[in-house]
PDB file of C-alpha atoms in Angstrom:
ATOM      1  CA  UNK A 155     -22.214 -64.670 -35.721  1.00 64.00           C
ATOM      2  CA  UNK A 156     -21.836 -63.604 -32.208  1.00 63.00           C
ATOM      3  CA  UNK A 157     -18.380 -62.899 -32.496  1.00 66.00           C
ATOM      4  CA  UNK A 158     -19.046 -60.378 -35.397  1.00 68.00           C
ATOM      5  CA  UNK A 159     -21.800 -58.965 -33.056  1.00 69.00           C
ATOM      6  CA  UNK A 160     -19.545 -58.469 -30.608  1.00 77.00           C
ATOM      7  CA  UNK A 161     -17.492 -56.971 -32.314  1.00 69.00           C
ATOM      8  CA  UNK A 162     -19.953 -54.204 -34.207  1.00 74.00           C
ATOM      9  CA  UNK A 163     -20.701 -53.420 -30.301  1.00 76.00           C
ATOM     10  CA  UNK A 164     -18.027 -52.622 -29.218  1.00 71.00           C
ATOM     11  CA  UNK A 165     -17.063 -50.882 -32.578  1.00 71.00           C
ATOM     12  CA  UNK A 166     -20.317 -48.452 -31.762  1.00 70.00           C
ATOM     13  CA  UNK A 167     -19.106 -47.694 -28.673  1.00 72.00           C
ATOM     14  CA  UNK A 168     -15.738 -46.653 -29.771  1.00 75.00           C
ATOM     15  CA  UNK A 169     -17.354 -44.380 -32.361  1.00 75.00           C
ATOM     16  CA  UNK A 170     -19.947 -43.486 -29.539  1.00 73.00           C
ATOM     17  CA  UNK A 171     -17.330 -42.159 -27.231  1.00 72.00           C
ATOM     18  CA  UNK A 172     -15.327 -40.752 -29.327  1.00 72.00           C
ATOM     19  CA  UNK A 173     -17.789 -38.545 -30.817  1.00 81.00           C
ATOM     20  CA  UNK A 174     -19.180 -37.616 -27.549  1.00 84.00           C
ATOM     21  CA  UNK A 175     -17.962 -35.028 -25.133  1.00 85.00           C
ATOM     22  CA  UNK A 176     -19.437 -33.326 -22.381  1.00 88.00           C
ATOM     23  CA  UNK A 177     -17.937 -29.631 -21.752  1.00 89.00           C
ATOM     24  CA  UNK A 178     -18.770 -27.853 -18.261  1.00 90.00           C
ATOM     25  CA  UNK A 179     -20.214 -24.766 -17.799  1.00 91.00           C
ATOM     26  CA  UNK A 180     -16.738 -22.882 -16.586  1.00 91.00           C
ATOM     27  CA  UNK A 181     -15.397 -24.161 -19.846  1.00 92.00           C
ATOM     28  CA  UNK A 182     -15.241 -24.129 -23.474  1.00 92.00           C
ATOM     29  CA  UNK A 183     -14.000 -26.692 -26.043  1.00 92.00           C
ATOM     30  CA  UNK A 184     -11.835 -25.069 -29.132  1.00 93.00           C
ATOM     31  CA  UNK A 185     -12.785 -27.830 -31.797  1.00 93.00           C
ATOM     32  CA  UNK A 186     -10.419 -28.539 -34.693  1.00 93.00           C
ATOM     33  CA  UNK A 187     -11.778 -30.272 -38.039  1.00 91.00           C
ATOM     34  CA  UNK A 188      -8.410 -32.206 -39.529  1.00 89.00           C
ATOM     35  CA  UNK A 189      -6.055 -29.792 -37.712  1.00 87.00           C
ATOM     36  CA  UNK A 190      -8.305 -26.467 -38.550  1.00 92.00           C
ATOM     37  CA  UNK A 191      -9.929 -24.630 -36.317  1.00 91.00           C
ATOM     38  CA  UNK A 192     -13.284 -24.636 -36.501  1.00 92.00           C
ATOM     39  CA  UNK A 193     -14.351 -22.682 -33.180  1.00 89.00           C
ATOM     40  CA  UNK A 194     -15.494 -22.981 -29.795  1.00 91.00           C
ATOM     41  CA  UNK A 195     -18.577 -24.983 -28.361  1.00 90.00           C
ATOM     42  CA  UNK A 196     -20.358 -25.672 -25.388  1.00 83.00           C
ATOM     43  CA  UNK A 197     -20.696 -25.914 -22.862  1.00 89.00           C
ATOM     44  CA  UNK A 198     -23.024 -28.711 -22.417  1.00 88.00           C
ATOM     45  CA  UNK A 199     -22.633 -32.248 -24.902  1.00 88.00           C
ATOM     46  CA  UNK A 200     -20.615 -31.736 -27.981  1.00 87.00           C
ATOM     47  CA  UNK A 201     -20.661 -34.339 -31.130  1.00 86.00           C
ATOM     48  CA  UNK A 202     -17.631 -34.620 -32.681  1.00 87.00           C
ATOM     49  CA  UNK A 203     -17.044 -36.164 -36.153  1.00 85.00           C
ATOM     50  CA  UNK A 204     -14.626 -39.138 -34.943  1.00 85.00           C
ATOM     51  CA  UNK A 205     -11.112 -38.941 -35.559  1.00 83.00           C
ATOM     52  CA  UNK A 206     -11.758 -36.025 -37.494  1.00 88.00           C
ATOM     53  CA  UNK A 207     -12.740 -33.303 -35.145  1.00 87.00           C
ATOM     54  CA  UNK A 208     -10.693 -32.913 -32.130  1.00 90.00           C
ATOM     55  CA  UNK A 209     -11.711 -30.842 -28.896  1.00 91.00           C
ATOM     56  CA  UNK A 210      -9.185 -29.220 -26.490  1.00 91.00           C
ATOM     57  CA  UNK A 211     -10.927 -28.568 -23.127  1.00 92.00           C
ATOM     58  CA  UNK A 212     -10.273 -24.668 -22.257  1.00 93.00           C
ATOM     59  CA  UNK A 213     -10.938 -23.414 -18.334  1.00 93.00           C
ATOM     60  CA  UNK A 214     -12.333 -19.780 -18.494  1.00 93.00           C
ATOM     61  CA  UNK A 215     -12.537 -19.684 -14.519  1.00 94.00           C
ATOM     62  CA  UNK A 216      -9.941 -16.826 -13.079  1.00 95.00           C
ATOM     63  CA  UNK A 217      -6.752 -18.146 -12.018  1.00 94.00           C
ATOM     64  CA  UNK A 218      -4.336 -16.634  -8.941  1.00 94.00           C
ATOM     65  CA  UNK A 219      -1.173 -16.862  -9.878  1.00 93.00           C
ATOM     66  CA  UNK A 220       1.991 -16.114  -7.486  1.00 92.00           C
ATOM     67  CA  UNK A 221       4.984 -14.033  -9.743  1.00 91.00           C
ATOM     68  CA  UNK A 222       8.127 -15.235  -7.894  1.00 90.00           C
ATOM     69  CA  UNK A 223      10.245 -12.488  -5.398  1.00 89.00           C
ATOM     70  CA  UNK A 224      12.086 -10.376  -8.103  1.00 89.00           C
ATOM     71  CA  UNK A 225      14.983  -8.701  -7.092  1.00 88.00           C
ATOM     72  CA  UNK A 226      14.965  -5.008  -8.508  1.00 88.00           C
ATOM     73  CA  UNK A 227      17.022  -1.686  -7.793  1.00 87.00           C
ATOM     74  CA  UNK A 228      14.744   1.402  -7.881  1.00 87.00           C
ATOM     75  CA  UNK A 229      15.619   4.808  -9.758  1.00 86.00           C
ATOM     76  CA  UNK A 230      17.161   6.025  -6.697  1.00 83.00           C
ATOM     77  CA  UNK A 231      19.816   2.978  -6.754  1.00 84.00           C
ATOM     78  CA  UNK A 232      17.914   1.271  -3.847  1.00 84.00           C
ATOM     79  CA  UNK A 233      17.504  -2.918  -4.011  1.00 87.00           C
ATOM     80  CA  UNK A 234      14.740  -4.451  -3.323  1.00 89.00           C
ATOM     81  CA  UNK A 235      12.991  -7.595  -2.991  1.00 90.00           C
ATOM     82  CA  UNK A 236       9.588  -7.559  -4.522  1.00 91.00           C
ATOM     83  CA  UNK A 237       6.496 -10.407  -5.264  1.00 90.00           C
ATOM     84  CA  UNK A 238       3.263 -10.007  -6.755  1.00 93.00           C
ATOM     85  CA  UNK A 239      -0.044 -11.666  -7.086  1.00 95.00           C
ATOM     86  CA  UNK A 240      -1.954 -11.519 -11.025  1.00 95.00           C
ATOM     87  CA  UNK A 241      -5.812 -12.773 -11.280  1.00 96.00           C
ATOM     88  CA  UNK A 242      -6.692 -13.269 -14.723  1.00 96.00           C
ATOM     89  CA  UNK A 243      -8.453 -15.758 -17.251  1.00 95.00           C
ATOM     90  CA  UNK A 244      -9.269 -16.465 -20.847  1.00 95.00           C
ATOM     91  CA  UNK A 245     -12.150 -14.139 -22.533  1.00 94.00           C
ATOM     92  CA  UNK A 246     -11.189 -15.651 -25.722  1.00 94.00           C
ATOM     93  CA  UNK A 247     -10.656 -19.146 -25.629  1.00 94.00           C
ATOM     94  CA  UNK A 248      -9.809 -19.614 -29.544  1.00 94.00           C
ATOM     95  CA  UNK A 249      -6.953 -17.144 -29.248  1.00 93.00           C
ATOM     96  CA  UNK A 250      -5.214 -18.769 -26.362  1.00 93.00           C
ATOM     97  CA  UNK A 251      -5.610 -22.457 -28.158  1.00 92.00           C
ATOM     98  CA  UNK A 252      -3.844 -21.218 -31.373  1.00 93.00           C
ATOM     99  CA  UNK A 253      -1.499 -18.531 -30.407  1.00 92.00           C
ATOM    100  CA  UNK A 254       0.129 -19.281 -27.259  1.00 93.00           C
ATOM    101  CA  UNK A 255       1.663 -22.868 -26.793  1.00 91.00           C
ATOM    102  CA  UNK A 256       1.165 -22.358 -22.357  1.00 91.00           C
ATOM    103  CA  UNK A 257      -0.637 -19.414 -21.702  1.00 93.00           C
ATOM    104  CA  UNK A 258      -0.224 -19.760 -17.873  1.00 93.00           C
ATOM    105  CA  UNK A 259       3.806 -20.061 -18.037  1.00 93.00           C
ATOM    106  CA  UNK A 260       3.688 -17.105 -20.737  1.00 94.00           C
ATOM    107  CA  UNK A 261       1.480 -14.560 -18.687  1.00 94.00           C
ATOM    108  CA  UNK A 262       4.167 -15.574 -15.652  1.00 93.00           C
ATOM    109  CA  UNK A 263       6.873 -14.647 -17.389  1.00 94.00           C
ATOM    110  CA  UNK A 264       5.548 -11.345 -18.635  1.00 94.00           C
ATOM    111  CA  UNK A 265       4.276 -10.605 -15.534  1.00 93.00           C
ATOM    112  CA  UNK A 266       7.777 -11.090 -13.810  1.00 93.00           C
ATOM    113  CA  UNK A 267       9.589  -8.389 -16.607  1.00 93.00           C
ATOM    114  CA  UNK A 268       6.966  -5.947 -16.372  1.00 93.00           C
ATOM    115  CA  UNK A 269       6.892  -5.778 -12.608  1.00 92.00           C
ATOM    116  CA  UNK A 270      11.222  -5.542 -12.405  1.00 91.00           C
ATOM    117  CA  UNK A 271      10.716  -3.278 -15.511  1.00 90.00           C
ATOM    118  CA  UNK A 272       7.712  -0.885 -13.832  1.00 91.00           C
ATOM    119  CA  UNK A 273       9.706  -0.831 -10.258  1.00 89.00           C
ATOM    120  CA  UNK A 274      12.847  -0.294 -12.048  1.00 87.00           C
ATOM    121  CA  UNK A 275      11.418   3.160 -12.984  1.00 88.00           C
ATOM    122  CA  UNK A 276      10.225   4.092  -9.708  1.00 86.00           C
ATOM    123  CA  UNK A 277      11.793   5.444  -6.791  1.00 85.00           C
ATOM    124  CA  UNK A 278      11.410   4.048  -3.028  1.00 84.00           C
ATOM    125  CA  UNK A 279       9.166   6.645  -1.588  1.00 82.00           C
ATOM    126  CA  UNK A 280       6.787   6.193  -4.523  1.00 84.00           C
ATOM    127  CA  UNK A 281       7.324   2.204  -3.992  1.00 85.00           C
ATOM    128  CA  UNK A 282       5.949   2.039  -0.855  1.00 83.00           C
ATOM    129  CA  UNK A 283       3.467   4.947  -0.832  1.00 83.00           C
ATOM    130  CA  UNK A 284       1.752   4.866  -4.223  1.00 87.00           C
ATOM    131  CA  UNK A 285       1.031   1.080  -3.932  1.00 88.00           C
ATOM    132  CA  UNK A 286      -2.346   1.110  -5.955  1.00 90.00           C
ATOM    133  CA  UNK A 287      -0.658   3.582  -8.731  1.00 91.00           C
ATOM    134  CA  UNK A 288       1.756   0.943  -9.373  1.00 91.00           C
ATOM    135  CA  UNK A 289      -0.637  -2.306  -9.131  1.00 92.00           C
ATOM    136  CA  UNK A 290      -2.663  -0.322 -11.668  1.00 93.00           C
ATOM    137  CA  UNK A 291       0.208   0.205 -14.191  1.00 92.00           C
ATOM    138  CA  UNK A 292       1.217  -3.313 -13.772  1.00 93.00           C
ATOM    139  CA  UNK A 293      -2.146  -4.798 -14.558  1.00 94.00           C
ATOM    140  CA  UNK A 294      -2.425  -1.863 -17.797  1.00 94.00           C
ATOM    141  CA  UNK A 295       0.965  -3.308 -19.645  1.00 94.00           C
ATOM    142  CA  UNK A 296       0.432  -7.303 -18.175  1.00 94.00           C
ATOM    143  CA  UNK A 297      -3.320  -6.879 -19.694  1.00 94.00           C
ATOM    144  CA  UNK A 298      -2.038  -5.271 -22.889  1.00 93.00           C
ATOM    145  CA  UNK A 299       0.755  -7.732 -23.605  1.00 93.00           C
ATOM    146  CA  UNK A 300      -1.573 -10.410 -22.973  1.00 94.00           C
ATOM    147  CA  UNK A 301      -4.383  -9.698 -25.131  1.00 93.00           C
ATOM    148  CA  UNK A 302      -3.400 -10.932 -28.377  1.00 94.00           C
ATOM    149  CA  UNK A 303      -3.706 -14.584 -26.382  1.00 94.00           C
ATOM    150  CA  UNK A 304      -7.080 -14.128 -25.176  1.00 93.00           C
ATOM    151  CA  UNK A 305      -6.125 -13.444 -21.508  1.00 95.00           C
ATOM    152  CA  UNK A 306      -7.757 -10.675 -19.572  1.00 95.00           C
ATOM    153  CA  UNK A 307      -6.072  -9.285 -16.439  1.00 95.00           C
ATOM    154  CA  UNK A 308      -8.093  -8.694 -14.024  1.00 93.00           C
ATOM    155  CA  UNK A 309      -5.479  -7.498 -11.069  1.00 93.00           C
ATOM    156  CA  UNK A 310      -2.090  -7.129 -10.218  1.00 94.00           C
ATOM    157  CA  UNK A 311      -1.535  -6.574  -6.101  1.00 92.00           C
ATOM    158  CA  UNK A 312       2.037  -5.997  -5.044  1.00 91.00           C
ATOM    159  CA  UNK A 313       2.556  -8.539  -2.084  1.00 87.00           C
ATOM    160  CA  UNK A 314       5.589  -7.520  -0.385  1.00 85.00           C
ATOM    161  CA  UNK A 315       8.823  -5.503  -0.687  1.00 85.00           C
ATOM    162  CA  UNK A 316      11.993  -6.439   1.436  1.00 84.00           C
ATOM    163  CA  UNK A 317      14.438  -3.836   2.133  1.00 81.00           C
ATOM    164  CA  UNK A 318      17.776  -4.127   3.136  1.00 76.00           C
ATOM    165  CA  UNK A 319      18.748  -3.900   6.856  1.00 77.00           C
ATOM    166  CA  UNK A 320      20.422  -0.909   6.317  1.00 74.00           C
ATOM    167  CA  UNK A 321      17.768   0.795   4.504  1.00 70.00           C
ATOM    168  CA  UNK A 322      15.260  -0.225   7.546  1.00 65.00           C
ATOM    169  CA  UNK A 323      17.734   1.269   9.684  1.00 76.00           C
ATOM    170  CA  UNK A 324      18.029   4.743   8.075  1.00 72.00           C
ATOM    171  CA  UNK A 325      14.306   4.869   7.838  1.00 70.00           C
ATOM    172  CA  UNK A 326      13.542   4.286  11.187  1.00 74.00           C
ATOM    173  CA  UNK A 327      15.954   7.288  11.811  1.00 77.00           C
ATOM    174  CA  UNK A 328      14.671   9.267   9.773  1.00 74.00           C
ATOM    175  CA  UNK A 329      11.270   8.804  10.852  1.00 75.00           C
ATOM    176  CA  UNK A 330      12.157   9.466  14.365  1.00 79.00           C
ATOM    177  CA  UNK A 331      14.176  12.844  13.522  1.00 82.00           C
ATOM    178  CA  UNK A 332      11.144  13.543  11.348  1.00 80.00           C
ATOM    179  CA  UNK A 333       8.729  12.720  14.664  1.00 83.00           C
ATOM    180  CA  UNK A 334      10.891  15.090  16.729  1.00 85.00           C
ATOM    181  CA  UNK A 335      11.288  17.720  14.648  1.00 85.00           C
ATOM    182  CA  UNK A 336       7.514  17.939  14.613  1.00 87.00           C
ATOM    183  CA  UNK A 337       7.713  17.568  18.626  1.00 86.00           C
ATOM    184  CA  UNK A 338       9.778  20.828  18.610  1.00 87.00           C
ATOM    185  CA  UNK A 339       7.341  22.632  16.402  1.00 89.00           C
ATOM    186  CA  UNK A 340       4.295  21.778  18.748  1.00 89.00           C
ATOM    187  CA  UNK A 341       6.425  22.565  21.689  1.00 86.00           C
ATOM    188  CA  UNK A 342       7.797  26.100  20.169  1.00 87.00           C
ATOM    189  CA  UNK A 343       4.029  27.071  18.881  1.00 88.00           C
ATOM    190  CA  UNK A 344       2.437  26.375  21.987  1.00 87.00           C
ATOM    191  CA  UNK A 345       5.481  28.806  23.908  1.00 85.00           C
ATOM    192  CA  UNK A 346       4.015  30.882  21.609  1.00 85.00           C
ATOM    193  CA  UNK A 347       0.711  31.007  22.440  1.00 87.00           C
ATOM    194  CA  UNK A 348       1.464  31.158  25.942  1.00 83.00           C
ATOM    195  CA  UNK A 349       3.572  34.148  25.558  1.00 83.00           C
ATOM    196  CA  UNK A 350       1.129  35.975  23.391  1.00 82.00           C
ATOM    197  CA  UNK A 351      -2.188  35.335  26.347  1.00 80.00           C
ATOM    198  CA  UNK A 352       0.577  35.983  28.985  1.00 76.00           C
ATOM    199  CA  UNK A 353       1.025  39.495  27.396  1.00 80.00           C
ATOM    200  CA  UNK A 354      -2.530  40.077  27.505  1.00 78.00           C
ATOM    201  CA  UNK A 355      -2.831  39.356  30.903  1.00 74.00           C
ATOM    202  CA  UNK A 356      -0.388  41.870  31.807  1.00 73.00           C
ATOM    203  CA  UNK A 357      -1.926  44.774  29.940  1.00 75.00           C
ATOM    204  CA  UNK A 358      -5.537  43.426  31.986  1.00 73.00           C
ATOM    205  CA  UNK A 359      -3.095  43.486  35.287  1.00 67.00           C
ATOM    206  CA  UNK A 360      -1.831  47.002  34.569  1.00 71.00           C
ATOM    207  CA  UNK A 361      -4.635  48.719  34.219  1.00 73.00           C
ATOM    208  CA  UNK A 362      -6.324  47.810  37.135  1.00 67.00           C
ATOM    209  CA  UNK A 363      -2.844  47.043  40.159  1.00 65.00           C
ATOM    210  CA  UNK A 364      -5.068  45.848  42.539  1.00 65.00           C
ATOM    211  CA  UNK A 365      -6.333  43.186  40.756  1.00 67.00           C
ATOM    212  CA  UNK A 366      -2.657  42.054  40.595  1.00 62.00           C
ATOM    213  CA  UNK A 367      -2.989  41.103  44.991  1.00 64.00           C
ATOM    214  CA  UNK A 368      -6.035  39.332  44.196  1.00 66.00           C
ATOM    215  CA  UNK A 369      -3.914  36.883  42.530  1.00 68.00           C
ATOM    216  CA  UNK A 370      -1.185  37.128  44.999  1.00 64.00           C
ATOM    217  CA  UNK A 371      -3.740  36.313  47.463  1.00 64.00           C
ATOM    218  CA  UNK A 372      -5.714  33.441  44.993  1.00 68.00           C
ATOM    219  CA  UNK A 373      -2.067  31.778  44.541  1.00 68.00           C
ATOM    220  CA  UNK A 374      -1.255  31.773  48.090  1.00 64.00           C
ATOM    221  CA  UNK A 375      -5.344  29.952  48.796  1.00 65.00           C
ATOM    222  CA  UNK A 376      -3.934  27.604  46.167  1.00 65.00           C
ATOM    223  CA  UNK A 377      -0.636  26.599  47.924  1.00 63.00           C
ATOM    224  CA  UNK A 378      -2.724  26.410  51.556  1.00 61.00           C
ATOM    225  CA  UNK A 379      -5.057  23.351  50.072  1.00 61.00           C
ATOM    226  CA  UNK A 380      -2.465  21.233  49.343  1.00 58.00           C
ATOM    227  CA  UNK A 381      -1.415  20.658  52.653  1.00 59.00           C
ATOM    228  CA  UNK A 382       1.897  22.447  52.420  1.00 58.00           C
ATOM    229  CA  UNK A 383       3.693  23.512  55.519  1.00 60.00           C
ATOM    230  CA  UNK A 384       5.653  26.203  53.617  1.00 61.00           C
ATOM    231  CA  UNK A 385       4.350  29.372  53.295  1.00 60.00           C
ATOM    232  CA  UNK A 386       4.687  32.054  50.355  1.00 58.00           C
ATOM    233  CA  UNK A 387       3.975  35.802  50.785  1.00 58.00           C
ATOM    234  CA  UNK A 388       4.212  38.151  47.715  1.00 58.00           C
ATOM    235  CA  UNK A 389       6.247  40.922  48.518  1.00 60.00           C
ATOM    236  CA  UNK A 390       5.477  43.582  46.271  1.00 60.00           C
ATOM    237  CA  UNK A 391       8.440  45.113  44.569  1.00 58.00           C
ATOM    238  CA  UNK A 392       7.450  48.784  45.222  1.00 61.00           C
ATOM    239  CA  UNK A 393       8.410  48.243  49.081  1.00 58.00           C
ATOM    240  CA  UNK A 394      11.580  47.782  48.377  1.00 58.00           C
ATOM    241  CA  UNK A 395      12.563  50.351  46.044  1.00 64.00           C
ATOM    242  CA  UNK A 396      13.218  52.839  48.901  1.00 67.00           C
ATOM    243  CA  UNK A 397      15.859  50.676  50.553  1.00 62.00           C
ATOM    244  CA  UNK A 398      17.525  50.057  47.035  1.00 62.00           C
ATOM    245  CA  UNK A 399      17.376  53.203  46.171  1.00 70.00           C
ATOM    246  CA  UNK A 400      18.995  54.176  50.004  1.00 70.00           C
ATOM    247  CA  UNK A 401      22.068  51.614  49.373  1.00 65.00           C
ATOM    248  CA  UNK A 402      22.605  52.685  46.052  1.00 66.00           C
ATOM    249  CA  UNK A 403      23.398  56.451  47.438  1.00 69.00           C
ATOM    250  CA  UNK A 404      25.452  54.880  50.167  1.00 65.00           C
ATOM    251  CA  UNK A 405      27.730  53.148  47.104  1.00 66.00           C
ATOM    252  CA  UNK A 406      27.981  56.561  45.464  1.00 66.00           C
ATOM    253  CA  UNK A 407      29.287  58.375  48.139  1.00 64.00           C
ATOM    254  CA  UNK A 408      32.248  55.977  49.515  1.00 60.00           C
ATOM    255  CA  UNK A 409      35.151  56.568  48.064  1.00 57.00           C
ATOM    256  CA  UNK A 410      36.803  54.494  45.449  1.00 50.00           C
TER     257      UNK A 410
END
């Protein structure tokens, strides 16, 4: 008597825990009735018919996944190391229990072709400038492939791109031709703009010549405060044109 009520206890506690399951709130339990699916449930307790009804626990949480450094050669023939991060999770947690046997190995793989595929068809420049162009093609043909599983992607983020040595190299060159080049341009525009207020002041300086010795005189106030023991005197030109003019005769007239 006692051992058959032992053994109906433990017989309802078999039943009991088989036909009990308790599915958290971040997930979702795909139930199948004799290998059909039935649909999802929970979260919260779930009674299941025993060995009937099965449950397969699905996490709907978002999940970071690292695609491995892919080694692709751009349109311009340049090869590159690239990685990537993809955040995505299940919107659809029937789908992803039926049609995909590992849905996390199956989104890494197509995210690893699509990102040496996408970079494949882009050139260097466009690589490394339009960054968020190319993250948001990634995560358009990632999300598209995936959703026939149930998978939403969220984001794709382009990690890092290695470039060869040489490549490095050549950049850097170029960006320090490009850096002088702009140098000279600065340098040449403000000659120019010197020239153009120097010009001004001389048409100012010719119409008035006296205002001309007022500078003489302003520059030579300028040298005195500086403590300079040499001293400068202007010597206007027009002072000398009579002796110039006097040797120049005297060259005329000796003979050859």
């Amino acid at each position: 008597m006692v051992l058959g009520l032992t053994f109906s206890i433990v017989l309802a506690l078999m039943i009991l825990a088989a036909s009990l399951k308790v599915v958290q709130e971040y997930e979702r339990g795909v139930v199948f009735r004799l290998g059909r699916c039935v649909g999802a449930r929970g979260p919260g307790l779930i009674i299941l018919i025993p060995w009937i009804e099965k449950m397969r626990k699905i996490d709907l949480r978002v999940i970071t996944m690292d695609v491995p450094t892919q080694e692709v050669i751009t349109r311009d023939n340049v090869t590159v190391k690239v990685n990537a991060v993809v955040y995505f999770r299940v919107v659809n947690p029937v789908d992803t229990a039926i049609k995909v046997y590992d849905f996390i190995k199956a989104t890494s793989q197509l995210s690893q072709t699509t990102l040496r595929s996408v970079l494949g068809q882009s050139e260097l420049d466009e690589l490394l400038a339009n960054r968020e162009e190319i993250n948001h093609r990634l995560q358009r043909i990632i999300d598209e492939g995936t959703e026939p599983w149930g998978i939403k992607v969220s984001m794709v983020e382009v990690k890092d791109v290695e470039l060869p040595p040489t490549m490095q190299r050549a950049m850097a060159a170029q960006a320090e031709a490009e850096r002088e080049r702009r140098a000279k341009i600065i340098h040449a525009d403000g000659e120019y703009q010197a020239a153009e207020k120097l010009s001004e002041a001389a048409k100012i300086l010719a119409q008035q010549p006296t205002t001309l010795q007022l500078r003489y005189l302003q520059t030579l106030r300028e040298i005195a405060a500086d403590n300079n023991s040499t001293v400068v005197f202007p010597l206007p030109i027009d002072l000398l044109s009579p002796f110039l003019e006097t040797l120049k005769a005297k060259t005329e007239k000796e003979p050859s």
